[in-house]
Coordinates of N, CA, C and O in Angstrom, one line a residue:
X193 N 89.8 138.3 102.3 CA 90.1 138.1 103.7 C 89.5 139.2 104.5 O 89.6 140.3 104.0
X194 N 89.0 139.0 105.5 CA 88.3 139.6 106.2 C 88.8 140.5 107.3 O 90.0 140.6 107.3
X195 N 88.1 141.1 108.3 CA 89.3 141.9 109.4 C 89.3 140.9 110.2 O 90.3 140.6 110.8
X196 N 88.4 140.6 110.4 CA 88.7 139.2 111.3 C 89.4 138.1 111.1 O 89.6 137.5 112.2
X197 N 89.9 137.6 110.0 CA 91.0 136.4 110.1 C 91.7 137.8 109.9 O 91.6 138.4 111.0
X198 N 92.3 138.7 109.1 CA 93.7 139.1 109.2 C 94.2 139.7 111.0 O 95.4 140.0 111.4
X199 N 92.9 139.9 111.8 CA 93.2 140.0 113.4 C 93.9 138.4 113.9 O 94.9 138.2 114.5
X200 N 92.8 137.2 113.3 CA 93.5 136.5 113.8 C 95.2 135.9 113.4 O 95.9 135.2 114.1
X201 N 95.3 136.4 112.1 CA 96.5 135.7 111.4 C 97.8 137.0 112.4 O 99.0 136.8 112.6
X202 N 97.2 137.8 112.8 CA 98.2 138.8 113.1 C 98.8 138.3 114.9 O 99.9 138.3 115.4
X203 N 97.3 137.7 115.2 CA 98.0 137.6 117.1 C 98.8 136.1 116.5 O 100.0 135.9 117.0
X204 N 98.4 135.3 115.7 CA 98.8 133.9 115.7 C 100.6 134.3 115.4 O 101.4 133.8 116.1
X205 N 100.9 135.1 114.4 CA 101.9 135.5 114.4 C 102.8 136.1 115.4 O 103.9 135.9 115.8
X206 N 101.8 137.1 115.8 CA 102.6 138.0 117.0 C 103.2 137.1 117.9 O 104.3 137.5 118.4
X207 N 102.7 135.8 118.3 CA 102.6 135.0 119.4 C 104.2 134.1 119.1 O 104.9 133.5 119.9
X208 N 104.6 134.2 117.5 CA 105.4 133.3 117.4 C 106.8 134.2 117.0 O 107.9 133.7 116.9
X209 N 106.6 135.5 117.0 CA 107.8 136.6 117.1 C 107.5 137.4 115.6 O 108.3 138.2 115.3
X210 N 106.7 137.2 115.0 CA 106.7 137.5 113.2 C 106.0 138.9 112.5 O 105.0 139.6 112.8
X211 N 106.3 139.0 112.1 CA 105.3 140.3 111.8 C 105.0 140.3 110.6 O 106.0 140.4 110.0
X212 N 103.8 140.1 109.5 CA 103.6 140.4 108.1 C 102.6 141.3 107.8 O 102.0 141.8 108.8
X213 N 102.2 141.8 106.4 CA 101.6 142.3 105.8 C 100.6 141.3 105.5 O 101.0 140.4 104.6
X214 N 98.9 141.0 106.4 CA 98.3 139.6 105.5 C 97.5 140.3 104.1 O 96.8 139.5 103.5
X215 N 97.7 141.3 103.8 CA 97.5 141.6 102.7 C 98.4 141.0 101.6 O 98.1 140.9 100.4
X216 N 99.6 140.8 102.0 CA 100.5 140.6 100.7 C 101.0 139.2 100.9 O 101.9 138.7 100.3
X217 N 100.2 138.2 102.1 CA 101.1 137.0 102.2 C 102.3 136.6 103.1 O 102.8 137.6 103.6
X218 N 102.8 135.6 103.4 CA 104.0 135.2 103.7 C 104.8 133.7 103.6 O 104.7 132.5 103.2
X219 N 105.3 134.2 103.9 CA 106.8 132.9 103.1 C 106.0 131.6 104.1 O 105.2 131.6 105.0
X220 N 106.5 130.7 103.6 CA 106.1 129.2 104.3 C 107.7 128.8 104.4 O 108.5 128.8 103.4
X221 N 108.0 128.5 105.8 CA 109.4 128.4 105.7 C 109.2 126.8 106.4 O 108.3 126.5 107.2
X222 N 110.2 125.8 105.9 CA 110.0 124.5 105.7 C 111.0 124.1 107.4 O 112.0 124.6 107.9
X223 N 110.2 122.8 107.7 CA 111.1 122.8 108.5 C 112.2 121.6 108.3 O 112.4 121.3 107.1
X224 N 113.0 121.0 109.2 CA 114.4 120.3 108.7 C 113.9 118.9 109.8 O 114.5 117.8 109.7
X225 N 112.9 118.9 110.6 CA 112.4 117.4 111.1 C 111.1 118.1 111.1 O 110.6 119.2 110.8
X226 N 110.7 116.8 111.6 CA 108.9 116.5 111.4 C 108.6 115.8 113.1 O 109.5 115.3 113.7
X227 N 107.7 115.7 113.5 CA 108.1 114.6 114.8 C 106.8 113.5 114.6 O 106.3 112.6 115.3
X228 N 106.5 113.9 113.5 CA 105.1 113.2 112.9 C 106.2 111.3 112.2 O 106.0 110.1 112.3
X229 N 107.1 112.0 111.5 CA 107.9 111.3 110.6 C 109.3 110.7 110.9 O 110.4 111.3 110.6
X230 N 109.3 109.4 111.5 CA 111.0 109.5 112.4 C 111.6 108.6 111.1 O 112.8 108.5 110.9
X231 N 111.0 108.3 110.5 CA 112.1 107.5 109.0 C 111.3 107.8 108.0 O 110.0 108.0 108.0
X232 N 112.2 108.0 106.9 CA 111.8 108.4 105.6 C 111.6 106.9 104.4 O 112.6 106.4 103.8
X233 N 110.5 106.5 104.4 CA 110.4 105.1 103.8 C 111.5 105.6 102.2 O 111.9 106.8 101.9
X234 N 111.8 104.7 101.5 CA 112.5 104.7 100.5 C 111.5 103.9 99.2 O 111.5 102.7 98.7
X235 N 110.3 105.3 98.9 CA 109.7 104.0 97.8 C 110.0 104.4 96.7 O 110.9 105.3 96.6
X236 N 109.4 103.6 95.3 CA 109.9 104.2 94.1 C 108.4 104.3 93.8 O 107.5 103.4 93.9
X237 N 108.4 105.9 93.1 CA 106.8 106.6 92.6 C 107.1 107.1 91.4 O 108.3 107.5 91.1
X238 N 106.2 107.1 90.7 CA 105.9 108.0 89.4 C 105.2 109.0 89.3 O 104.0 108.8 89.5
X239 N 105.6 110.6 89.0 CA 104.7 111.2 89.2 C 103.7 111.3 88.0 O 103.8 112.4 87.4
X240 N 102.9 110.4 87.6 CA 102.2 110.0 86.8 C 101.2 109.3 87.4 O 100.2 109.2 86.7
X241 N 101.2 108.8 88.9 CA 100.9 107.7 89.6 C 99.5 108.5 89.1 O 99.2 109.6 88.5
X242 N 98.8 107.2 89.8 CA 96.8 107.8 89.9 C 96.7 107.5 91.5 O 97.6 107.4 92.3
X243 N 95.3 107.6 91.8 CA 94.7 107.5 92.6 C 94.1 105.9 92.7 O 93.2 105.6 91.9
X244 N 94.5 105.1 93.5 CA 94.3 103.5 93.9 C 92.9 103.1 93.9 O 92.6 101.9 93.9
X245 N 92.0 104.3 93.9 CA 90.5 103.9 94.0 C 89.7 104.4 92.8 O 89.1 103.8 91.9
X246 N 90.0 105.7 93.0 CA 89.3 106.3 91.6 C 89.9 106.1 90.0 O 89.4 105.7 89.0
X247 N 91.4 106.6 90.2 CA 92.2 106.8 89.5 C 92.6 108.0 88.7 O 93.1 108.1 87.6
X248 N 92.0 109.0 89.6 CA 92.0 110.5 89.3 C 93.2 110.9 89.8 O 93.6 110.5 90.9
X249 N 94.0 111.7 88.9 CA 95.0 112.6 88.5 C 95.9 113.2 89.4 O 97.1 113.2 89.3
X250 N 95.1 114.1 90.6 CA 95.0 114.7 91.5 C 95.9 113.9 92.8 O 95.3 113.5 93.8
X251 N 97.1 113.6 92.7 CA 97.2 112.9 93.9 C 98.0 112.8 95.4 O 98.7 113.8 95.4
X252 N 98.4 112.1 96.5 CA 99.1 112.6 97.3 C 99.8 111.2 97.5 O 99.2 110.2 96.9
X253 N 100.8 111.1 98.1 CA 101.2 109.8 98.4 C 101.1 109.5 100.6 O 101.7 110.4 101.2
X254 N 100.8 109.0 101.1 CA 100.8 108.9 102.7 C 102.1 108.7 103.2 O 102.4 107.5 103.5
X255 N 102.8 109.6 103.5 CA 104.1 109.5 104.3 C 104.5 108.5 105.4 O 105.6 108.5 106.0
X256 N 103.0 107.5 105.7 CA 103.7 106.6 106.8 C 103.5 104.8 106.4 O 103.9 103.8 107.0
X257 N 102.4 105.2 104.7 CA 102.3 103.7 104.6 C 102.7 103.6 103.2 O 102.9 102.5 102.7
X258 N 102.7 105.0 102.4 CA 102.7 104.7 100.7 C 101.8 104.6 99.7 O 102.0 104.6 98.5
X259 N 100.7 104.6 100.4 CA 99.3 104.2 99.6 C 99.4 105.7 98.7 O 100.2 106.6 99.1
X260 N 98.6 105.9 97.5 CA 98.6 107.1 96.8 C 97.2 107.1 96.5 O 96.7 106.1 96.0
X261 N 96.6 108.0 96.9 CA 95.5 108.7 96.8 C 94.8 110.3 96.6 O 95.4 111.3 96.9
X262 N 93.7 110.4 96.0 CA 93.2 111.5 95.5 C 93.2 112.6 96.8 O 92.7 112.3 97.9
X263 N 93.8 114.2 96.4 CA 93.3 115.0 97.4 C 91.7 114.9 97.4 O 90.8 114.4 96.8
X264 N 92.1 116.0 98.6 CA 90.3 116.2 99.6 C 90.0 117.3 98.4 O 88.9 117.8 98.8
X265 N 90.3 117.9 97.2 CA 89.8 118.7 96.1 C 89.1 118.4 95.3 O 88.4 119.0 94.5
X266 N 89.4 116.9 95.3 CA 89.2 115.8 94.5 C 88.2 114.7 94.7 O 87.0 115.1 94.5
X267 N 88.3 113.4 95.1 CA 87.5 112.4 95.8 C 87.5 112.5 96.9 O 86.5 112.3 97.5
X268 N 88.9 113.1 98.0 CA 89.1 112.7 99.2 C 89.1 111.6 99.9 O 88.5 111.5 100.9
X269 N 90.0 110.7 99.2 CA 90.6 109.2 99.1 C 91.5 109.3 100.1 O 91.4 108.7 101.2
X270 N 92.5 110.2 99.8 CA 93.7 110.5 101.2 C 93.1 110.9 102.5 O 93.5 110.5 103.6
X271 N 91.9 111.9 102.3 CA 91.5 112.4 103.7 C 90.8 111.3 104.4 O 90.7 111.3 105.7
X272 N 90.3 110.2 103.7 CA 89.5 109.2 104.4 C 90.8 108.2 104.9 O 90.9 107.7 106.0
X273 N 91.5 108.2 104.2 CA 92.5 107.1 103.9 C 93.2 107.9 106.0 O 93.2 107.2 107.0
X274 N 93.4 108.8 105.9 CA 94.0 109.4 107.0 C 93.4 109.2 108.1 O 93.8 108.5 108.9
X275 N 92.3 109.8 108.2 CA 91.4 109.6 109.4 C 90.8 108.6 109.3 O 89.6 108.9 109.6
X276 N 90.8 107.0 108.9 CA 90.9 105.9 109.0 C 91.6 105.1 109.8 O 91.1 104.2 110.6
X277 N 93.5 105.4 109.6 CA 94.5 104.7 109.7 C 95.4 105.9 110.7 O 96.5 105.7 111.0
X278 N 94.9 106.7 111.0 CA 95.7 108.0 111.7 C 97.0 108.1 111.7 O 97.9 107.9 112.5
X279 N 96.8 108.6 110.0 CA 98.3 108.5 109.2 C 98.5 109.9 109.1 O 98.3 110.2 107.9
X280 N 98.8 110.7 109.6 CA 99.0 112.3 109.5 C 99.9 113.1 108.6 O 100.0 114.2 108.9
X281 N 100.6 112.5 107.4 CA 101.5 113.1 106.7 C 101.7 112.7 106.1 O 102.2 111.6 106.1
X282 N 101.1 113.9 104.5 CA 101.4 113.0 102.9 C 102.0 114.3 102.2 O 102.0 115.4 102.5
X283 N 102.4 113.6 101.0 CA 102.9 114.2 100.3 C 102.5 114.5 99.3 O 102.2 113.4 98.8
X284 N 102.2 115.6 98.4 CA 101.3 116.2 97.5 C 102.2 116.1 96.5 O 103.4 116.5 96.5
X285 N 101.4 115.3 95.1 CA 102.4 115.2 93.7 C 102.2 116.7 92.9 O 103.0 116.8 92.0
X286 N 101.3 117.7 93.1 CA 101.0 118.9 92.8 C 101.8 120.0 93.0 O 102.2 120.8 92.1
X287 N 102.3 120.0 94.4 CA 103.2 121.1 94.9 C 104.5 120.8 95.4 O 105.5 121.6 95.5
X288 N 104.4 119.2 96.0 CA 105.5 118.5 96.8 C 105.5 119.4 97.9 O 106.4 120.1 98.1
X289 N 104.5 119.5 98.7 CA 104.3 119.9 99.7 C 104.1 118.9 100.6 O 103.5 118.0 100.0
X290 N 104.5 118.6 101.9 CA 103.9 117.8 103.0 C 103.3 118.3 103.8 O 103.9 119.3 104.2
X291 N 101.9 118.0 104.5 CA 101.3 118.2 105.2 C 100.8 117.1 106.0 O 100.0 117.4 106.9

């Protein structure tokens, strides 16, 4: 990391009350709504699932339709799949992360 992103990671923080070391990282604190997501579909997945096109390993599920698809690390099945359908929020079988 450079002095220039750790300047910018520092105002982007300052701006929101925060202070870190970008040398050592910081916490990703989750939030409790989304305004992207007003219902939480109820599917049933495997985390075994593949990828619907490729069928590579690597995969995310789309938080507004279900489809499961390869990250952008990967084929980039989900990233097309998104900026396609302007579906903005999936869920990562990797980390269970949403983005």
């Amino acid at each position: 990391m450079d002095e220039a992103d750790k300047a910018a990671i520092a105002a982007a923080l300052q701006e929101l009350g925060e202070e870190i070391d970008p040398d050592a990282g910081f916490t990703v604190v989750p939030l409790t709504e989304c305004p992207h997501v007003t219902e939480l579909p109820a599917w049933e997945i495997s985390m075994k699932a593949r990828c619907s096109v490729c069928k590579e390993d690597e995969v995310w599920i789309c938080g507004t339709c279900g489809q499961i698809l390869c990250s952008r690390y990967k084929n980039q099945h989900m990233l097309a799949h998104a900026e396609e359908h302007n579906h903005s929020v999936g869920l990562s079988f990797s980390d269970l992360s949403f983005w």
